[in-house]
Amino acid sequence: MEAKTSEDHLKVQKMKKKVLRKQVRAQHTLMRHEGIKCVSHATQSLVIANAGLGNGMSRQQLLRILEEYGAMETLLMPPNKPYSFVKYRTTEEAKKAFNTLNGKEVTLEDCGQDIILYINFVEKVSLQNAVPTSLPPGLMVIEKIISPEEEKRLLESIDWKGDEDTQNAQKTLKHRRVKHFGYEFRYDNNNVDKDKPLPGGLPEICNPFLEKCLKQGYIKHKPDQLTVNQYEPGQGIPPHTDTHSAFEDEIISLSLGAEIVMDFKHPDGHTVAIMLPRCSLLVMTGESRYLWTHGITPRKYDVVQASELGQKVRTITADVGDLTLNRRETRTSFTFRKVRRSPCNCIYPSVCDSQKGQQRLVQPSFPQNEMEASKLEQEYVHKVYEEIATHFSSTRHSPWPQIVEFLRSLPTGSIVADIGCGNGKYLGINEDLYMVGCDRSKNLVDICGEKHFQAFVCDALSVPIRSGSCDACISIAVIHHFSTAERRLATIRELARLLRPGGTALIYVWAMEQEYKSQKSKYLKEKSGSKNKDKEMNTGTVQRPLNDQGPDNSSQDSAWSHQLLNDFKDESCGAKPVADFRLPVHTNRTSFHSQDLLVPWHLKGGTKKKEESADTVVVPSGSKELQGLSPVFHRYYHVFCEGELEAVCRSLDCVRVQKSYYDQGNWCVILEKL
């Protein structure tokens, strides 16, 4: 009997340790994703891991679990996250929920899946909602375009089993079942054979509907091609733009059998999720047809507005206080198009296959003087960030823990300037600080304004803030965009000018060494096809010798610059001898072979967000040349060798290096103003 009791006691202790480990892991995830710190004392607010929209729990399911322990003031469920936040009316009710639910196994009723909840206390429940979005230009959704009886007749007209021998028999694709009428769409070349129409044309049952669309002005020409897709729950269609050369402007799609959420994405990264109810018509013309990608993410549930579940056409915004899951059902779409008989001459040549190859990248040379440096940065830094601002912002959502730690360590009431603040990711980390941001990109500063942060447009070389007025400054992933040693030094001198004596500045720059102490950075680890060895850059040009990179001798720091650059010769960073003065184009997710280079950025639909170096690419890209159907931009970078950033900082008499470290592919220093 005693042995049995002892065994049970060991099991309980083992389970408690496991729950504690999971709690700690959940705390780290929350800090990484949201910059929110869990607390050890009881509060009214809880974060519940394993209970989010991202792992299949709906708002209704979570409400049923939580309301047993008291009245709730707030329930926030961030989209695609595996955790939720709840605020109870009293701390006692929150403690009761914590004590009962932490480590408890619950069953998701709809799918029978068992999950274990892990709970932590947080000081308050506060997540920022996305700014409300509008429909892409040229897109319309018309509700109840047909009656339920017409829907039934259209669905019954498609025989998915009885016509295997006909030319328009169904094709079983990875994501769905599909049939073509009029012309077959060839998925091998994303086009149609315009000289080989299918027998029979479009089904006659579609004629009344098409006549209605012509009469209402939804289309200008009667379609001659129809694709019928059937999606089971969990199936979808990859993000794409219908081939320009294959079809005319208007594309219309009828949703039958069930509602669904379709995702639209602009090349700059801006996304809009749109609810398509049953019996509704989607009309794509102009920009929404030619420029935006559209697709259906394969999943069994859609994240939708809880208050308008499948009842109304609207964009799905991240209102975390009103989101839930909607179980998908079998949906059939009738998509009608008009085959194009001449090349497309749309106003979007960067994504038009008919106009492919009309844009080319001219690789710039390394700057020889201050004027050339300024022009290089204007073309390959400033202009690029204006173009990609929205997409760039969408990839910059997770604060870096050590930067968060620096900001949280500052005394209450400190005045802090974020020089090169981007989308303001760090401006709201510590509400006890007075933070102001500035950035060279007006579009990024506008995004800060939408988030209600204080930010203004300026150059990091000349910040209109009074000298000695800041208790701290941060410069995250900015200085590596300046193209000469003198300009990088001047930027650090400007940071020092802003600080009061005793004030501190945190600086992050991208590191040449993406493999450090036998550990690869996330940037290299996330390379697709990681079994392959590092690729060479896709250009024959390599780095100019560092001791040759200084501009003319007019700079007061010129002699120092040459000396400093000599201290970091090619061999110290593993850079190759010079071939010419052209800046090489980097191959993404590979080691660096040059300190001065162009890093590509593709504005492509369906790219995934990934965490990486403080300011590296999430998807490959380049300048405004065409690659496939994606606009491409290039950004100038100077990646820093080990010790280089410290040496630049120590050349200034007014500061001392308080701390230096390596953080996931970045060299970092904390300076103190003397």
XYZ file of C-alpha atoms in Angstrom, residues 197-611:
415
model
C -11.469 24.639 -77.684
C -13.206 21.849 -75.800
C -16.325 20.378 -77.446
C -19.698 21.658 -76.276
C -18.668 25.071 -74.982
C -20.099 26.307 -71.679
C -23.047 24.464 -70.071
C -26.386 25.907 -71.232
C -27.605 26.103 -67.646
C -25.136 28.967 -67.100
C -26.652 31.191 -69.814
C -29.398 32.852 -67.698
C -26.867 33.708 -65.001
C -24.379 35.134 -67.532
C -27.092 37.192 -69.233
C -27.937 38.651 -65.811
C -24.270 39.557 -65.224
C -24.076 41.266 -68.637
C -27.271 43.196 -67.992
C -26.117 44.335 -64.543
C -22.741 45.444 -65.946
C -20.608 43.036 -63.917
C -18.993 41.854 -67.181
C -18.618 43.535 -70.598
C -18.143 40.393 -72.701
C -19.756 36.995 -72.477
C -17.197 34.491 -71.108
C -16.040 31.534 -73.201
C -14.148 29.638 -70.491
C -15.420 28.101 -67.243
C -13.491 26.394 -64.467
C -15.490 24.533 -61.834
C -13.603 23.857 -58.596
C -14.824 21.774 -55.675
C -13.128 22.205 -52.306
C -13.546 19.824 -49.397
C -12.834 21.148 -45.878
C -9.062 21.419 -45.560
C -8.497 22.048 -49.276
C -7.729 25.323 -51.002
C -5.927 26.974 -53.879
C -2.407 28.453 -53.807
C -2.055 32.267 -54.046
C -1.920 33.313 -57.701
C -2.793 35.954 -60.244
C -4.666 34.651 -63.301
C -2.251 34.771 -66.234
C -2.511 38.144 -67.968
C -1.943 36.803 -71.490
C -4.559 34.058 -71.061
C -7.665 36.039 -70.106
C -9.283 39.442 -70.484
C -9.830 41.879 -67.626
C -13.050 40.734 -65.939
C -13.016 37.485 -63.977
C -16.140 36.469 -62.066
C -16.544 33.613 -59.595
C -19.750 32.230 -58.122
C -19.602 30.634 -54.637
C -21.938 27.659 -54.130
C -22.597 25.248 -51.294
C -20.753 27.034 -48.487
C -19.119 30.327 -47.492
C -15.351 30.668 -47.432
C -12.626 33.227 -46.701
C -10.437 34.194 -49.664
C -7.099 35.936 -49.100
C -5.939 38.782 -51.347
C -2.366 40.084 -51.252
C -0.767 43.159 -52.814
C 2.877 42.880 -53.985
C 3.872 45.257 -51.157
C 2.710 42.624 -48.651
C -0.639 44.214 -47.740
C -3.226 41.449 -47.241
C -7.020 41.459 -47.110
C -9.122 38.467 -46.038
C -12.615 38.553 -47.553
C -15.688 36.522 -46.612
C -17.478 35.057 -49.658
C -20.981 33.913 -48.605
C -23.021 31.224 -50.376
C -24.682 32.350 -53.619
C -22.408 35.415 -53.835
C -20.508 36.645 -56.888
C -16.874 37.785 -56.750
C -15.947 40.256 -59.519
C -12.255 41.013 -60.147
C -11.277 43.816 -62.530
C -8.369 46.224 -62.865
C -5.861 46.222 -60.024
C -7.532 43.403 -58.067
C -7.399 41.167 -61.155
C -3.959 42.066 -62.554
C -1.822 42.990 -59.518
C -3.168 41.297 -56.375
C -2.837 37.566 -55.802
C -5.826 35.630 -54.509
C -6.005 32.206 -52.927
C -7.716 29.994 -50.387
C -5.530 28.727 -47.552
C -5.960 24.951 -47.046
C -7.523 24.554 -43.594
C -10.631 23.141 -41.959
C -11.617 26.368 -40.185
C -11.644 30.020 -41.192
C -10.973 32.854 -38.764
C -14.035 35.108 -39.025
C -15.794 37.893 -37.164
C -17.800 36.235 -34.370
C -20.626 38.756 -34.582
C -21.134 38.277 -38.325
C -20.514 34.573 -38.835
C -21.031 33.978 -42.532
C -23.855 36.518 -42.733
C -22.283 39.491 -44.465
C -19.622 40.327 -47.013
C -16.756 42.166 -45.385
C -13.035 42.127 -44.881
C -11.913 40.044 -41.907
C -9.891 42.372 -39.672
C -7.845 41.350 -36.650
C -10.394 42.543 -34.092
C -9.009 40.224 -31.420
C -12.062 40.823 -29.253
C -14.453 39.533 -31.936
C -12.778 36.649 -33.761
C -13.746 32.993 -33.815
C -13.471 29.914 -36.017
C -15.971 28.865 -38.676
C -15.918 25.205 -39.750
C -15.645 24.855 -43.506
C -18.034 22.769 -45.596
C -17.840 21.524 -49.187
C -17.756 24.529 -51.535
C -18.029 24.654 -55.323
C -17.002 27.669 -57.398
C -17.930 28.512 -60.996
C -15.235 30.857 -62.353
C -15.921 32.457 -65.746
C -13.313 34.129 -67.960
C -12.958 35.518 -71.491
C -9.960 34.131 -73.414
C -7.601 36.923 -74.548
C -6.737 37.067 -78.255
C -3.989 39.702 -78.159
C -1.077 40.469 -75.800
C -1.903 42.164 -72.506
C -0.890 45.823 -72.326
C -2.033 46.514 -68.751
C -0.473 49.201 -66.567
C 1.221 46.597 -64.339
C 4.244 45.512 -66.455
C 6.188 44.258 -63.415
C 3.741 41.343 -63.030
C 2.590 40.964 -66.654
C 3.832 37.947 -68.604
C 3.067 39.709 -71.919
C 5.466 42.501 -70.944
C 8.043 40.274 -69.289
C 11.673 41.288 -69.517
C 11.160 45.004 -70.141
C 12.877 45.968 -66.891
C 16.479 45.196 -66.023
C 18.664 45.725 -62.972
C 21.804 47.780 -63.545
C 24.232 46.884 -60.772
C 25.563 50.052 -59.136
C 29.214 50.643 -58.352
C 30.680 51.228 -54.925
C 30.563 55.006 -54.190
C 33.777 56.961 -54.757
C 32.733 60.129 -52.921
C 30.073 61.630 -50.657
C 27.767 62.560 -53.530
C 27.832 59.033 -54.980
C 27.215 57.559 -51.516
C 24.165 59.747 -51.038
C 22.799 58.830 -54.488
C 23.374 55.099 -53.853
C 21.480 55.223 -50.558
C 18.677 57.266 -52.101
C 18.156 54.703 -54.884
C 18.897 51.447 -53.041
C 17.707 52.247 -49.517
C 15.300 55.205 -49.294
C 13.277 54.600 -52.474
C 13.089 50.865 -51.831
C 11.688 51.225 -48.312
C 9.053 53.647 -49.597
C 7.972 50.977 -52.110
C 7.995 47.991 -49.753
C 6.897 49.739 -46.532
C 3.597 47.900 -46.046
C 5.052 44.488 -46.841
C 8.150 45.213 -44.757
C 5.964 46.230 -41.814
C 3.951 43.019 -42.069
C 7.162 41.025 -41.542
C 8.328 43.074 -38.553
C 5.969 42.036 -35.770
C 8.055 40.132 -33.187
C 10.248 42.245 -30.866
C 13.724 40.876 -30.203
C 14.065 39.808 -26.528
C 17.411 41.525 -25.793
C 16.148 44.818 -27.221
C 12.999 44.472 -25.120
C 15.204 43.773 -22.090
C 17.225 46.954 -22.749
C 14.073 49.096 -22.972
C 12.517 47.530 -19.880
C 15.708 48.160 -17.885
C 15.497 51.944 -18.343
C 14.192 54.064 -15.432
C 10.558 55.143 -15.457
C 10.080 58.438 -17.269
C 13.187 58.105 -19.440
C 13.164 59.975 -22.754
C 14.127 57.547 -25.526
C 14.645 58.114 -29.272
C 14.343 55.237 -31.760
C 16.474 56.386 -34.707
C 15.296 54.427 -37.729
C 12.138 53.185 -36.033
C 10.615 51.486 -39.096
C 7.027 50.480 -38.320
C 7.423 51.375 -34.628
C 7.841 47.805 -33.397
C 9.737 48.988 -30.299
C 7.932 52.270 -29.596
C 5.248 50.664 -27.440
C 7.333 48.083 -25.580
C 7.612 50.003 -22.299
C 4.747 52.374 -21.531
C 6.742 53.868 -18.637
C 9.077 55.557 -21.142
C 8.580 58.670 -23.257
C 9.517 57.302 -26.691
C 9.714 59.084 -30.028
C 10.714 57.511 -33.328
C 12.052 58.789 -36.604
C 12.688 57.157 -39.964
C 13.762 58.193 -43.451
C 10.678 56.461 -44.937
C 7.494 58.544 -44.857
C 5.367 55.435 -45.485
C 6.850 53.653 -42.465
C 6.336 56.753 -40.317
C 2.702 56.832 -41.485
C 2.332 53.240 -40.249
C 3.663 54.392 -36.851
C 1.010 57.109 -36.874
C -1.713 54.542 -37.562
C -0.535 52.771 -34.406
C -0.764 56.082 -32.476
C 3.001 56.290 -31.920
C 4.976 59.551 -31.958
C 7.252 59.519 -35.014
C 8.557 61.900 -37.682
C 10.552 61.771 -40.921
C 14.253 62.583 -40.873
C 17.673 61.256 -41.831
C 19.748 59.473 -39.173
C 22.690 61.700 -40.140
C 20.816 64.802 -38.967
C 18.147 64.287 -36.305
C 16.186 67.436 -35.309
C 16.286 66.698 -31.572
C 18.114 68.968 -29.099
C 21.589 67.808 -28.052
C 21.800 66.030 -24.697
C 18.015 65.685 -24.375
C 17.695 61.863 -24.486
C 18.264 59.396 -21.667
C 18.646 56.575 -24.198
C 18.605 55.879 -27.935
C 18.218 52.737 -29.995
C 19.394 52.181 -33.575
C 18.172 48.783 -34.759
C 19.241 47.617 -38.217
C 19.926 51.095 -39.577
C 23.660 51.873 -39.683
C 24.415 48.964 -42.037
C 22.483 50.856 -44.763
C 25.083 53.684 -44.881
C 27.545 53.075 -47.690
C 30.835 54.537 -46.419
C 32.793 54.264 -43.190
C 32.560 58.042 -42.716
C 28.765 58.044 -42.961
C 28.461 55.102 -40.551
C 30.710 56.913 -38.069
C 28.709 60.134 -38.485
C 25.500 58.260 -37.663
C 26.952 56.943 -34.401
C 28.272 60.426 -33.577
C 24.731 61.757 -34.079
C 23.384 59.168 -31.621
C 25.970 60.277 -29.072
C 24.995 63.930 -29.596
C 21.397 63.206 -28.613
C 22.370 61.542 -25.305
C 22.783 63.303 -21.979
C 25.967 62.443 -20.050
C 25.457 58.960 -18.626
C 22.800 58.157 -21.259
C 23.016 54.886 -23.193
C 22.481 53.803 -26.800
C 21.816 50.299 -28.144
C 22.995 49.608 -31.719
C 22.282 46.530 -33.868
C 23.887 45.890 -37.282
C 23.862 42.844 -39.543
C 26.886 40.592 -39.094
C 29.194 39.209 -41.774
C 29.490 36.114 -39.582
C 26.193 34.281 -39.904
C 27.859 31.220 -38.385
C 29.397 32.090 -35.008
C 30.898 29.750 -32.414
C 29.792 26.748 -34.504
C 26.165 27.916 -34.435
C 24.310 28.993 -37.565
C 22.059 32.045 -37.323
C 18.319 31.749 -37.954
C 18.951 33.454 -41.289
C 20.991 30.465 -42.486
C 18.903 27.823 -40.684
C 15.737 28.960 -42.437
C 17.243 28.462 -45.861
C 15.049 26.172 -47.958
C 16.828 23.029 -49.089
C 19.336 23.323 -46.275
C 21.090 20.110 -47.311
C 22.739 22.007 -50.163
C 26.009 23.779 -49.587
C 26.106 27.565 -49.546
C 25.534 28.919 -53.013
C 27.874 31.423 -54.575
C 26.411 34.838 -55.248
C 24.578 35.176 -58.537
C 27.147 37.575 -59.928
C 30.808 37.476 -60.809
C 31.613 40.609 -58.832
C 32.911 40.569 -55.296
C 34.051 42.958 -52.632
C 36.347 45.863 -53.246
C 39.322 45.906 -50.811
C 38.184 47.557 -47.614
C 41.168 49.881 -47.352
C 40.138 51.365 -50.694
C 36.609 52.215 -49.706
C 37.044 55.631 -48.161
C 35.825 58.741 -50.057
C 37.943 61.802 -50.731
C 40.212 63.271 -48.048
C 37.923 66.167 -47.159
C 36.480 64.287 -44.168
C 38.112 65.029 -40.830
C 37.892 61.295 -40.097
C 39.460 60.220 -43.372
C 42.845 59.217 -41.947
C 41.161 57.301 -39.141
C 38.811 55.631 -41.625
C 41.634 54.294 -43.742
C 43.375 52.997 -40.639
C 40.208 51.361 -39.310
C 39.429 49.720 -42.627
C 42.968 48.422 -42.847
C 42.346 46.762 -39.483
C 39.549 44.748 -41.094
C 41.186 43.465 -44.258
C 39.614 40.933 -46.569
C 40.991 37.909 -44.752
C 39.469 38.923 -41.389
C 35.975 38.473 -42.781
C 36.689 35.819 -45.351
C 35.916 38.207 -48.210
C 37.260 37.459 -51.666
C 39.715 39.558 -53.705
C 38.188 42.265 -55.866
C 37.033 41.550 -59.410
C 35.596 45.023 -60.116
C 33.758 47.817 -58.310
C 30.214 46.572 -58.981
C 28.187 45.711 -55.879
C 27.383 41.994 -55.829
C 23.807 40.724 -55.430
C 23.504 38.416 -52.430
C 21.875 34.990 -52.662
C 19.390 34.818 -49.813
C 19.868 32.355 -46.946
C 23.563 31.871 -47.715
C 26.774 33.036 -46.073
C 28.111 36.455 -47.028
C 31.071 36.653 -49.405
C 31.256 40.433 -49.472
C 30.776 43.162 -46.884
C 29.154 45.583 -49.310
C 26.296 44.129 -51.315
C 22.710 44.307 -52.542
C 20.152 42.154 -50.737
C 17.064 41.142 -52.771
C 13.440 41.523 -51.701
C 10.658 39.841 -53.743
C 7.160 41.228 -53.410
C 5.550 37.861 -53.970
C 2.151 36.504 -52.883
C 1.979 33.581 -50.449
C 5.294 34.237 -48.721
C 5.555 33.188 -45.083
C 6.679 35.352 -42.256
C 9.935 34.268 -40.711
C 11.990 35.592 -37.880
